[in-house]
Every structure is written in C-alpha cells, then in structure tokens.
C-alpha cells in the first residue's frame, strides 16, 4: 500500500492507496504539541489499520519556510565588474563581492580567476554568513565557482556555501536567484526531513520515504535538505495529479476548480507537462514545474477535445463551465496526488558536441544516468519511462554548444491507479 501525506501547519492529511485500486483518507489537526506529533498520531492510526506500507510520500510545500537569520553575501565572478555598480541588480542589503574570472560557453577561460583578490575580499565576510557564488559560464565549466568555494572553506568562516551551477539555466540571474532562495530554505528543510524520517521510521521502518516535487513527481526524502527549492512549489502540481487520478486521466487536458480558482494543465503519459522555470515574486527560478495556467473561457474555446473537469466541493464554478460532466470530491487532492506521484528524475546540462554522433552519445548518456538514478531510488528498471529526451540549441550561443534535457519517471501512470470503488472519507478530529 502507498500513502501520501500532506503536511500543513494546521492539519495533516493522508491518502491510502490500496492494492485493489481503492483509496481511503484520514486527517488530524495540528495541536499544541506540533506538526511532528500530529504526523506521528496519523501514521500510528494507519499502522493499526494497514501495517504493510511500501512507500510514504510527503508534500511539504505548505510547511517549508525561508530562514534568513544568517547574513547573506553574494559572490559574482565575471571578466569585469559592472560599469555602473549603483545600477547592478541587488539582493536586498546583501554585500556583493566582484571577482575577476569566468568561462565561455565552450568552457574556455575568459579571464584567470583572481585568487589573491578573492582571498582578501573573502576575509571580510562576517563569520556565520550564507555565501552564494555565481560565475559566468559555470554551467559548462564550474572551475572558478569551485575555486572560490575552496578558499571559503579554508577560511572556515561561512555557515554555508552554495554554487549556482547546481541549477540548470543559461541565465546568470536565474541561477543566482534560485541558489539564494534554495539556501534560505535549507535550514527548515533539514529540520523537517529529519523529523519526518524519524517519525515514519518508527512506524514503518521498511517503507520507502519520498517527497513530492514541483514537476508532479517525487524523489527520496533524503534529497529534500539539498534541493528544497524543487519541492517548495509542489502543492498545485500535486493537487493537479490527484485530480487526474480521481478522474482516471493519463493523456489530455484537465481543469481543476478549487478555492484558488480554475487551473488548466495537461497530462502526458500519466505525468503533468512541465516548463523549465518558475516565476516567483518577479524572479525566474530554475526548477522544472508542472505547466498550470488559469483556465478561461477564451483559452478553452474551440478545443477539439473537452478537458476533464474536477471540482473540489464548495469551489465556485463559472456559468460557462456548468452543464458538462464534473467529478466532485471533498477529499484532499494533495494527499491523494502525493500517494499517486511517480518517481521522477532529470538530466539537465549544457554540453559541447561537434557532430550528430557526439550529440546522440550525450543524449544516450543522459538517459542512462536518469535510468540509473531512478533504479537507485527504488524503481524497477522495467517501470522506468523516458518522457522527454532532447537536445536544444542555446540561443545566440556557439553552434557546438547544446542543452541536454531528459526527463524520466518510474511507476504506473496516474490514470490507472484508482480502478476500484472510492472509499469514504474517514476524517479523525
């Protein structure tokens, strides 16, 4: 049996996906003893009714918080600093250290890394600071970012060091924004992952623990502390996945009507269609996210196939959507979506390739890495599906430089998971 758990500050909800294609739901309020104790009570009830649980997937998008207590310092590595320092993008009041260095899109050095200059500047970074390092060309050659990190580790002052090349984007600003936000989420993610692992480990020591992602998939819970940015916005995609499971949809469009409005998305081979970046408070973030847009009458007009419609009980429904077939539910779709979410992994990067044979080799190698990681996550190799595998030319860049983009999932398509009768909601208060 698979279990999905939605972690919220006010209540914790669970969906139990049974082998016969039915599901049951349960929930408990968060009391004065905190979220961890509430999860323990909920999992304790599940253990008494269904002692055999193969996996537990947590959605923590409502529980992750930014931690900005420690001071932030930004390191920007480029051949030269901006001409007008007063006009450069700022990150709040964080000091910015400019260092000479950087690489081209072919990985060739634009300028030697200014080791001596950075050592002098780094000595002034306050102890206990969070440091984010972004270098020109680091996505192809991260050598200068790593060199800066080694110097900081030698000094021993920073609390944490984050490298922008960990996030796949050709945009310097996008990588920097993503690294800064990810670093601010890490302390809360570390505490949350530890608490969830301890509680679930006591109740279900043999269950595989995972956390949902912004793309509508899931990965092992151990990945949460390193990459919380990829789980911080998973709520809407997982709601959408739960709605798809409820109406048995594997391929096609779906409209979800909830208290947050109407959301339109597309399922392809049992997983949500995705986009490579997310807009958040005016900044672009490098994270693969389910492509959900507000559904409007104009947007839906003239489609050859009418989208499926799932409505959360009590959610308003505009007149132009009334009259069609509607699947209505009063269950927590996010918990159900977490239980149904497939294991997911990506291979993203920028590589140099001279001819078609080299490009094909790079693509095959990326697919092999995705398959191997999914197998390491616990997936059966036969259940792995490569949903996306392509090379993309980098805009306005060298012809020999291409972006690799491979997406793999493992597990049954979401539309066929609920084949039996839906069980009644068994909320515990």
CSV table of C-alpha atoms in Angstrom, one decimal:
chain,number,residue,atom,x,y,z
A,1,UNK,CA,0.0,0.0,0.0
A,2,UNK,CA,1.1,3.5,-0.8
A,3,UNK,CA,0.5,6.5,1.4
A,4,UNK,CA,0.5,10.2,0.6
A,5,UNK,CA,0.7,12.8,3.4
A,6,UNK,CA,0.1,16.5,3.1
A,7,UNK,CA,2.0,18.4,5.8
A,8,UNK,CA,0.3,21.6,6.8
A,9,UNK,CA,0.7,23.9,9.8
A,10,UNK,CA,-2.9,23.5,10.8
A,11,UNK,CA,-3.7,19.9,9.8
A,12,UNK,CA,-2.1,16.8,8.4
A,13,UNK,CA,-3.9,14.8,5.8
A,14,UNK,CA,-3.2,11.3,4.5
A,15,UNK,CA,-4.5,9.3,1.5
A,16,UNK,CA,-4.0,5.5,1.5
A,17,UNK,CA,-3.8,3.9,-1.9
A,18,UNK,CA,-4.8,0.2,-1.6
A,19,UNK,CA,-3.7,-2.6,-4.0
A,20,UNK,CA,-7.3,-3.1,-5.2
A,21,UNK,CA,-7.5,0.3,-6.7
A,22,UNK,CA,-9.4,2.0,-3.9
A,23,UNK,CA,-8.3,4.7,-1.5
A,24,UNK,CA,-9.2,5.9,1.9
A,25,UNK,CA,-8.4,9.2,3.6
A,26,UNK,CA,-7.6,10.4,7.1
A,27,UNK,CA,-6.6,13.6,8.7
A,28,UNK,CA,-5.7,15.1,12.1
A,29,UNK,CA,-5.4,18.6,13.3
A,30,UNK,CA,-2.1,20.1,14.4
A,31,UNK,CA,-2.3,20.6,18.2
A,32,UNK,CA,-0.1,22.4,20.6
A,33,UNK,CA,2.5,19.6,20.6
A,34,UNK,CA,3.4,20.5,17.0
A,35,UNK,CA,3.4,19.1,13.5
A,36,UNK,CA,5.7,16.2,14.2
A,37,UNK,CA,3.4,14.8,17.0
A,38,UNK,CA,0.4,15.2,14.7
A,39,UNK,CA,2.1,13.2,11.9
A,40,UNK,CA,3.0,10.5,14.5
A,41,UNK,CA,-0.6,10.2,15.6
A,42,UNK,CA,-1.8,10.0,12.0
A,43,UNK,CA,0.8,7.4,11.0
A,44,UNK,CA,0.0,5.4,14.2
A,45,UNK,CA,-3.6,5.1,13.2
A,46,UNK,CA,-2.5,4.0,9.7
A,47,UNK,CA,-0.2,1.4,11.2
A,48,UNK,CA,-3.0,-0.1,13.2
A,49,UNK,CA,-5.3,-0.4,10.2
A,50,UNK,CA,-2.8,-1.2,7.5
A,51,UNK,CA,0.5,-2.4,8.9
A,52,UNK,CA,2.0,-3.1,5.4
A,53,UNK,CA,3.0,0.1,3.7
A,54,UNK,CA,5.5,0.1,0.9
A,55,UNK,CA,6.0,3.8,0.5
A,56,UNK,CA,5.1,7.1,2.1
A,57,UNK,CA,5.3,10.3,0.0
A,58,UNK,CA,5.2,13.7,1.8
A,59,UNK,CA,4.1,17.0,0.3
A,60,UNK,CA,5.8,19.7,2.4
A,61,UNK,CA,5.1,22.8,0.2
A,62,UNK,CA,2.9,24.3,2.9
A,63,UNK,CA,5.4,23.6,5.7
A,64,UNK,CA,8.7,25.0,4.2
A,65,UNK,CA,9.7,28.4,5.4
A,66,UNK,CA,12.5,30.8,4.5
A,67,UNK,CA,15.2,31.2,7.1
A,68,UNK,CA,17.1,34.4,6.6
A,69,UNK,CA,18.6,34.9,10.1
A,70,UNK,CA,22.2,34.3,8.9
A,71,UNK,CA,23.6,37.2,6.9
A,72,UNK,CA,24.0,36.7,3.1
A,73,UNK,CA,26.9,37.5,0.9
A,74,UNK,CA,26.8,37.2,-2.9
A,75,UNK,CA,29.9,36.5,-5.0
A,76,UNK,CA,29.8,37.3,-8.7
A,77,UNK,CA,32.6,36.1,-10.9
A,78,UNK,CA,32.9,37.7,-14.3
A,79,UNK,CA,35.7,39.1,-16.6
A,80,UNK,CA,35.0,42.6,-15.2
A,81,UNK,CA,32.5,44.2,-12.7
A,82,UNK,CA,29.5,46.2,-14.0
A,83,UNK,CA,30.4,49.7,-15.4
A,84,UNK,CA,27.9,51.3,-13.0
A,85,UNK,CA,27.9,49.5,-9.7
A,86,UNK,CA,25.0,51.5,-8.5
A,87,UNK,CA,22.7,50.2,-11.2
A,88,UNK,CA,23.5,46.5,-10.8
A,89,UNK,CA,20.8,44.1,-9.5
A,90,UNK,CA,20.9,43.9,-5.8
A,91,UNK,CA,19.8,41.1,-3.4
A,92,UNK,CA,18.3,43.2,-0.6
A,93,UNK,CA,21.1,44.6,1.6
A,94,UNK,CA,23.5,41.7,0.9
A,95,UNK,CA,27.0,42.8,0.1
A,96,UNK,CA,28.3,41.8,-3.4
A,97,UNK,CA,31.9,40.7,-4.0
A,98,UNK,CA,33.1,41.0,-7.6
A,99,UNK,CA,35.9,38.7,-8.6
A,100,UNK,CA,37.7,38.6,-12.0
A,101,UNK,CA,37.2,35.2,-13.8
A,102,UNK,CA,34.6,33.3,-15.8
A,103,UNK,CA,34.4,31.0,-18.8
A,104,UNK,CA,32.9,30.9,-22.3
A,105,UNK,CA,30.1,28.7,-23.4
A,106,UNK,CA,32.7,26.3,-24.7
A,107,UNK,CA,34.3,26.1,-21.2
A,108,UNK,CA,37.3,28.1,-22.1
A,109,UNK,CA,38.6,30.6,-19.6
A,110,UNK,CA,37.6,34.2,-20.3
A,111,UNK,CA,39.9,35.6,-17.6
A,112,UNK,CA,42.1,33.9,-14.9
A,113,UNK,CA,40.5,33.6,-11.5
A,114,UNK,CA,41.7,36.3,-9.2
A,115,UNK,CA,42.7,34.1,-6.3
A,116,UNK,CA,44.6,36.8,-4.4
A,117,UNK,CA,41.9,39.4,-4.8
A,118,UNK,CA,39.2,37.0,-3.6
A,119,UNK,CA,41.2,35.9,-0.6
A,120,UNK,CA,41.5,39.5,0.5
A,121,UNK,CA,37.8,40.2,-0.1
A,122,UNK,CA,36.6,36.9,1.5
A,123,UNK,CA,38.4,37.7,4.7
A,124,UNK,CA,35.9,40.4,5.3
A,125,UNK,CA,32.8,38.2,5.1
A,126,UNK,CA,31.2,38.0,8.5
A,127,UNK,CA,31.5,34.6,10.3
A,128,UNK,CA,28.4,32.5,10.0
A,129,UNK,CA,27.3,34.0,6.7
A,130,UNK,CA,25.5,32.3,3.9
A,131,UNK,CA,27.5,32.7,0.7
A,132,UNK,CA,26.1,32.2,-2.8
A,133,UNK,CA,28.7,32.0,-5.7
A,134,UNK,CA,27.7,32.7,-9.3
A,135,UNK,CA,30.2,32.6,-12.2
A,136,UNK,CA,29.9,33.4,-15.9
A,137,UNK,CA,30.0,30.2,-17.9
A,138,UNK,CA,29.8,28.0,-14.7
A,139,UNK,CA,27.1,25.8,-16.3
A,140,UNK,CA,29.7,24.4,-18.7
A,141,UNK,CA,32.8,24.8,-16.6
A,142,UNK,CA,32.3,25.4,-12.8
A,143,UNK,CA,36.1,25.6,-12.0
A,144,UNK,CA,36.0,29.2,-10.8
A,145,UNK,CA,33.0,28.7,-8.6
A,146,UNK,CA,34.7,25.6,-7.0
A,147,UNK,CA,37.9,27.5,-6.6
A,148,UNK,CA,36.1,30.3,-4.7
A,149,UNK,CA,34.4,27.7,-2.6
A,150,UNK,CA,37.7,26.0,-1.6
A,151,UNK,CA,39.0,29.4,-0.5
A,152,UNK,CA,35.9,30.0,1.7
A,153,UNK,CA,36.2,26.5,3.2
A,154,UNK,CA,39.9,27.2,4.0
A,155,UNK,CA,38.9,30.4,5.8
A,156,UNK,CA,36.3,28.5,7.8
A,157,UNK,CA,34.0,31.5,8.3
A,158,UNK,CA,30.9,30.9,6.2
A,159,UNK,CA,27.9,28.9,7.6
A,160,UNK,CA,27.1,27.6,4.1
A,161,UNK,CA,28.4,27.9,0.5
A,162,UNK,CA,26.0,27.4,-2.5
A,163,UNK,CA,27.2,27.2,-6.1
A,164,UNK,CA,24.9,28.4,-8.9
A,165,UNK,CA,26.0,25.7,-11.3
A,166,UNK,CA,23.8,23.3,-9.3
A,167,UNK,CA,20.8,24.8,-11.1
A,168,UNK,CA,20.4,24.4,-14.8
A,169,UNK,CA,19.9,27.7,-16.6
A,170,UNK,CA,21.8,29.7,-19.2
A,171,UNK,CA,20.8,32.9,-17.3
A,172,UNK,CA,23.3,34.2,-14.7
A,173,UNK,CA,20.5,36.0,-12.8
A,174,UNK,CA,18.2,32.9,-12.8
A,175,UNK,CA,20.9,30.7,-11.4
A,176,UNK,CA,21.7,33.2,-8.7
A,177,UNK,CA,18.1,33.8,-7.7
A,178,UNK,CA,17.5,30.1,-7.5
A,179,UNK,CA,20.6,29.4,-5.4
A,180,UNK,CA,19.8,32.2,-3.0
A,181,UNK,CA,16.2,31.0,-2.4
A,182,UNK,CA,17.3,27.4,-2.1
A,183,UNK,CA,19.9,28.3,0.5
A,184,UNK,CA,17.3,30.2,2.5
A,185,UNK,CA,15.0,27.1,2.5
A,186,UNK,CA,17.8,24.6,3.6
A,187,UNK,CA,17.6,25.1,7.4
A,188,UNK,CA,13.9,24.4,7.6
A,189,UNK,CA,14.1,21.6,5.0
A,190,UNK,CA,16.9,19.9,7.1
A,191,UNK,CA,14.8,20.0,10.3
A,192,UNK,CA,11.6,18.9,8.5
A,193,UNK,CA,13.3,16.0,6.7
A,194,UNK,CA,14.9,14.7,9.9
A,195,UNK,CA,11.6,14.9,11.8
A,196,UNK,CA,9.7,13.1,9.0
A,197,UNK,CA,12.3,10.4,8.7
A,198,UNK,CA,12.3,9.7,12.5
A,199,UNK,CA,8.6,9.6,12.8
A,200,UNK,CA,7.9,7.5,9.7
A,201,UNK,CA,10.9,5.3,10.5
A,202,UNK,CA,9.4,4.4,13.9
A,203,UNK,CA,6.0,3.5,12.5
A,204,UNK,CA,7.0,2.0,9.1
A,205,UNK,CA,10.7,1.0,9.2
A,206,UNK,CA,10.6,-0.8,5.8
A,207,UNK,CA,8.7,1.9,3.9
A,208,UNK,CA,10.5,4.0,1.3
A,209,UNK,CA,10.1,7.7,2.2
A,210,UNK,CA,9.9,10.3,-0.5
A,211,UNK,CA,9.0,14.0,-1.0
A,212,UNK,CA,7.0,15.5,-3.9
A,213,UNK,CA,8.5,17.8,-6.4
A,214,UNK,CA,7.4,20.8,-8.5
A,215,UNK,CA,7.1,18.7,-11.6
A,216,UNK,CA,4.4,16.4,-10.0
A,217,UNK,CA,6.8,13.6,-9.3
A,218,UNK,CA,8.7,12.5,-6.1
A,219,UNK,CA,12.2,11.7,-5.0
A,220,UNK,CA,13.7,10.1,-1.9
A,221,UNK,CA,13.1,12.2,1.2
A,222,UNK,CA,16.9,12.4,1.7
A,223,UNK,CA,17.1,14.8,-1.3
A,224,UNK,CA,14.9,17.4,0.4
A,225,UNK,CA,17.7,19.1,2.5
A,226,UNK,CA,19.9,19.6,-0.5
A,227,UNK,CA,17.3,20.8,-3.0
A,228,UNK,CA,14.3,22.2,-1.2
A,229,UNK,CA,13.6,24.7,-4.0
A,230,UNK,CA,12.4,21.8,-6.1
A,231,UNK,CA,9.7,20.9,-3.5
A,232,UNK,CA,8.7,24.3,-2.3
A,233,UNK,CA,6.1,24.9,-5.1
A,234,UNK,CA,4.8,21.3,-5.4
A,235,UNK,CA,1.4,22.0,-3.9
A,236,UNK,CA,-0.5,23.0,-7.1
A,237,UNK,CA,1.1,20.3,-9.3
A,238,UNK,CA,0.3,17.5,-6.8
A,239,UNK,CA,-3.3,18.8,-6.4
A,240,UNK,CA,-3.5,18.5,-10.2
A,241,UNK,CA,-2.1,15.0,-10.1
A,242,UNK,CA,-4.6,13.9,-7.5
A,243,UNK,CA,-7.4,15.3,-9.7
A,244,UNK,CA,-6.1,13.3,-12.7
A,245,UNK,CA,-6.0,10.1,-10.6
A,246,UNK,CA,-9.6,10.8,-9.5
A,247,UNK,CA,-11.0,11.1,-13.0
A,248,UNK,CA,-8.7,8.4,-14.5
A,249,UNK,CA,-6.8,10.7,-16.9
A,250,UNK,CA,-3.5,9.7,-18.4
A,251,UNK,CA,-3.4,11.9,-21.6
A,252,UNK,CA,-5.2,15.1,-22.2
A,253,UNK,CA,-6.3,18.4,-20.6
A,254,UNK,CA,-7.8,18.8,-17.2
A,255,UNK,CA,-9.4,21.7,-15.4
A,256,UNK,CA,-9.2,21.8,-11.6
A,257,UNK,CA,-11.7,24.0,-9.8
A,258,UNK,CA,-10.7,24.8,-6.3
A,259,UNK,CA,-10.9,27.7,-3.8
A,260,UNK,CA,-7.8,29.1,-5.6
A,261,UNK,CA,-9.7,29.4,-8.9
A,262,UNK,CA,-9.5,27.4,-12.1
A,263,UNK,CA,-6.3,25.7,-13.2
A,264,UNK,CA,-5.7,24.2,-16.6
A,265,UNK,CA,-3.0,21.6,-17.2
A,266,UNK,CA,-2.1,18.7,-19.5
A,267,UNK,CA,-1.2,15.1,-18.7
A,268,UNK,CA,1.2,13.3,-21.0
A,269,UNK,CA,1.8,9.6,-20.5
A,270,UNK,CA,0.4,9.8,-16.9
A,271,UNK,CA,2.6,12.8,-15.8
A,272,UNK,CA,2.0,16.6,-15.9
A,273,UNK,CA,3.5,18.6,-18.8
A,274,UNK,CA,6.3,20.8,-17.4
A,275,UNK,CA,8.1,24.1,-18.0
A,276,UNK,CA,11.8,24.6,-17.2
A,277,UNK,CA,11.4,27.6,-15.0
A,278,UNK,CA,9.0,29.2,-12.5
A,279,UNK,CA,8.2,32.8,-11.8
A,280,UNK,CA,8.1,33.8,-8.2
A,281,UNK,CA,7.8,37.4,-6.9
A,282,UNK,CA,9.1,38.8,-10.1
A,283,UNK,CA,12.1,36.5,-10.2
A,284,UNK,CA,12.7,33.5,-12.5
A,285,UNK,CA,13.7,30.3,-10.8
A,286,UNK,CA,15.4,27.3,-12.4
A,287,UNK,CA,13.1,24.5,-11.4
A,288,UNK,CA,11.1,22.1,-13.5
A,289,UNK,CA,7.5,22.8,-12.7
A,290,UNK,CA,4.1,21.5,-13.9
A,291,UNK,CA,2.7,23.8,-16.5
A,292,UNK,CA,-0.5,25.1,-14.9
A,293,UNK,CA,-2.3,28.2,-16.1
A,294,UNK,CA,-5.6,30.0,-15.1
A,295,UNK,CA,-8.4,28.5,-17.2
A,296,UNK,CA,-10.5,31.0,-19.1
A,297,UNK,CA,-13.4,30.7,-21.5
A,298,UNK,CA,-11.3,32.1,-24.3
A,299,UNK,CA,-8.5,29.7,-23.6
A,300,UNK,CA,-10.8,26.6,-23.7
A,301,UNK,CA,-12.9,27.7,-26.6
A,302,UNK,CA,-12.6,25.7,-29.8
A,303,UNK,CA,-10.7,22.8,-28.4
A,304,UNK,CA,-11.4,19.5,-30.2
A,305,UNK,CA,-11.4,17.6,-27.0
A,306,UNK,CA,-13.2,18.9,-24.0
A,307,UNK,CA,-11.0,19.0,-20.9
A,308,UNK,CA,-11.9,16.8,-17.9
A,309,UNK,CA,-13.3,18.8,-15.0
A,310,UNK,CA,-12.6,18.1,-11.4
A,311,UNK,CA,-14.2,20.3,-8.7
A,312,UNK,CA,-13.3,20.5,-5.0
A,313,UNK,CA,-16.5,20.6,-3.1
A,314,UNK,CA,-17.7,24.1,-2.5
A,315,UNK,CA,-15.4,25.7,-5.1
A,316,UNK,CA,-17.1,28.3,-7.3
A,317,UNK,CA,-17.8,27.2,-10.9
A,318,UNK,CA,-18.4,29.8,-13.6
A,319,UNK,CA,-21.5,29.5,-15.8
A,320,UNK,CA,-19.6,28.7,-19.0
A,321,UNK,CA,-18.3,25.5,-17.4
A,322,UNK,CA,-21.7,24.3,-16.0
A,323,UNK,CA,-23.6,21.6,-17.7
A,324,UNK,CA,-20.7,19.3,-18.5
A,325,UNK,CA,-19.5,16.2,-16.7
A,326,UNK,CA,-17.9,17.1,-13.4
A,327,UNK,CA,-16.0,14.9,-10.9
A,328,UNK,CA,-16.5,16.4,-7.5
A,329,UNK,CA,-14.7,15.5,-4.3
A,330,UNK,CA,-14.4,16.7,-0.7
A,331,UNK,CA,-11.1,14.8,-0.2
A,332,UNK,CA,-7.7,16.4,0.0
A,333,UNK,CA,-6.4,16.1,-3.6
A,334,UNK,CA,-2.8,16.9,-2.5
A,335,UNK,CA,-2.5,13.9,-0.2
A,336,UNK,CA,-4.0,11.7,-3.0
A,337,UNK,CA,-1.6,13.2,-5.5
A,338,UNK,CA,1.3,12.5,-3.3
A,339,UNK,CA,0.3,8.9,-3.0
A,340,UNK,CA,0.0,8.6,-6.8
A,341,UNK,CA,3.1,10.6,-7.7
A,342,UNK,CA,5.6,8.7,-9.8
A,343,UNK,CA,9.3,8.7,-9.0
A,344,UNK,CA,10.9,11.4,-11.1
A,345,UNK,CA,14.4,12.4,-12.2
A,346,UNK,CA,16.0,14.8,-14.7
A,347,UNK,CA,19.3,15.1,-16.6
A,348,UNK,CA,19.9,18.8,-17.4
A,349,UNK,CA,23.0,20.5,-18.6
A,350,UNK,CA,25.0,22.2,-21.3
A,351,UNK,CA,27.5,20.2,-23.4
A,352,UNK,CA,29.8,20.7,-26.4
A,353,UNK,CA,29.2,18.4,-29.4
A,354,UNK,CA,30.9,18.6,-32.8
A,355,UNK,CA,28.6,16.4,-34.8
A,356,UNK,CA,25.4,14.3,-34.8
A,357,UNK,CA,27.2,11.2,-33.4
A,358,UNK,CA,28.5,13.1,-30.4
A,359,UNK,CA,25.1,14.6,-29.8
A,360,UNK,CA,23.5,11.2,-29.9
A,361,UNK,CA,26.1,9.9,-27.5
A,362,UNK,CA,25.4,12.8,-25.0
A,363,UNK,CA,21.7,12.1,-25.1
A,364,UNK,CA,22.1,8.4,-24.6
A,365,UNK,CA,24.5,9.0,-21.6
A,366,UNK,CA,21.9,11.4,-20.1
A,367,UNK,CA,19.1,8.8,-20.4
A,368,UNK,CA,21.4,6.2,-18.8
A,369,UNK,CA,22.0,8.5,-15.9
A,370,UNK,CA,18.3,9.1,-15.4
A,371,UNK,CA,17.5,5.4,-15.5
A,372,UNK,CA,20.3,4.5,-13.1
A,373,UNK,CA,19.2,7.2,-10.6
A,374,UNK,CA,15.6,6.0,-10.7
A,375,UNK,CA,16.7,2.5,-10.1
A,376,UNK,CA,18.7,3.8,-7.1
A,377,UNK,CA,15.6,5.5,-5.8
A,378,UNK,CA,14.0,2.0,-5.7
A,379,UNK,CA,12.2,1.8,-9.0
A,380,UNK,CA,12.0,-1.4,-11.1
A,381,UNK,CA,14.1,-0.8,-14.2
A,382,UNK,CA,11.2,-2.1,-16.3
A,383,UNK,CA,8.9,0.6,-14.9
A,384,UNK,CA,11.1,3.5,-16.0
A,385,UNK,CA,9.7,5.6,-18.8
A,386,UNK,CA,11.6,8.4,-20.6
A,387,UNK,CA,9.0,11.1,-21.2
A,388,UNK,CA,11.3,13.7,-22.6
A,389,UNK,CA,14.7,13.4,-24.3
A,390,UNK,CA,16.0,16.2,-26.5
A,391,UNK,CA,18.9,18.5,-27.3
A,392,UNK,CA,18.1,22.2,-27.5
A,393,UNK,CA,20.3,24.7,-29.3
A,394,UNK,CA,21.4,27.5,-26.9
A,395,UNK,CA,20.0,30.8,-28.1
A,396,UNK,CA,22.6,33.2,-29.5
A,397,UNK,CA,25.4,30.9,-28.4
A,398,UNK,CA,28.0,28.8,-30.2
A,399,UNK,CA,26.7,26.2,-32.6
A,400,UNK,CA,28.7,23.4,-30.9
A,401,UNK,CA,27.0,24.1,-27.5
A,402,UNK,CA,23.7,22.4,-26.8
A,403,UNK,CA,21.4,21.9,-23.8
A,404,UNK,CA,20.6,18.4,-22.8
A,405,UNK,CA,17.1,17.8,-21.4
A,406,UNK,CA,16.0,14.3,-20.3
A,407,UNK,CA,13.0,13.5,-18.1
A,408,UNK,CA,12.3,10.1,-16.7
A,409,UNK,CA,9.6,8.7,-14.4
A,410,UNK,CA,9.0,5.3,-12.8
A,411,UNK,CA,5.8,3.7,-11.8
A,412,UNK,CA,2.3,3.2,-13.1
A,413,UNK,CA,0.6,6.0,-15.0
A,414,UNK,CA,-1.6,8.0,-12.7
A,415,UNK,CA,-4.8,7.5,-14.6
A,416,UNK,CA,-4.9,3.7,-14.0
A,417,UNK,CA,-4.2,3.7,-10.2
A,418,UNK,CA,-7.8,4.1,-9.0
A,419,UNK,CA,-9.6,1.3,-10.6
A,420,UNK,CA,-11.8,0.3,-7.7
A,421,UNK,CA,-14.6,2.0,-5.8
A,422,UNK,CA,-13.6,5.2,-4.0
A,423,UNK,CA,-13.8,4.6,-0.2
A,424,UNK,CA,-15.5,7.0,2.1
A,425,UNK,CA,-13.5,9.8,3.8
A,426,UNK,CA,-12.7,8.7,7.4
A,427,UNK,CA,-11.6,12.0,9.0
A,428,UNK,CA,-10.4,11.9,12.6
A,429,UNK,CA,-10.7,15.0,14.6
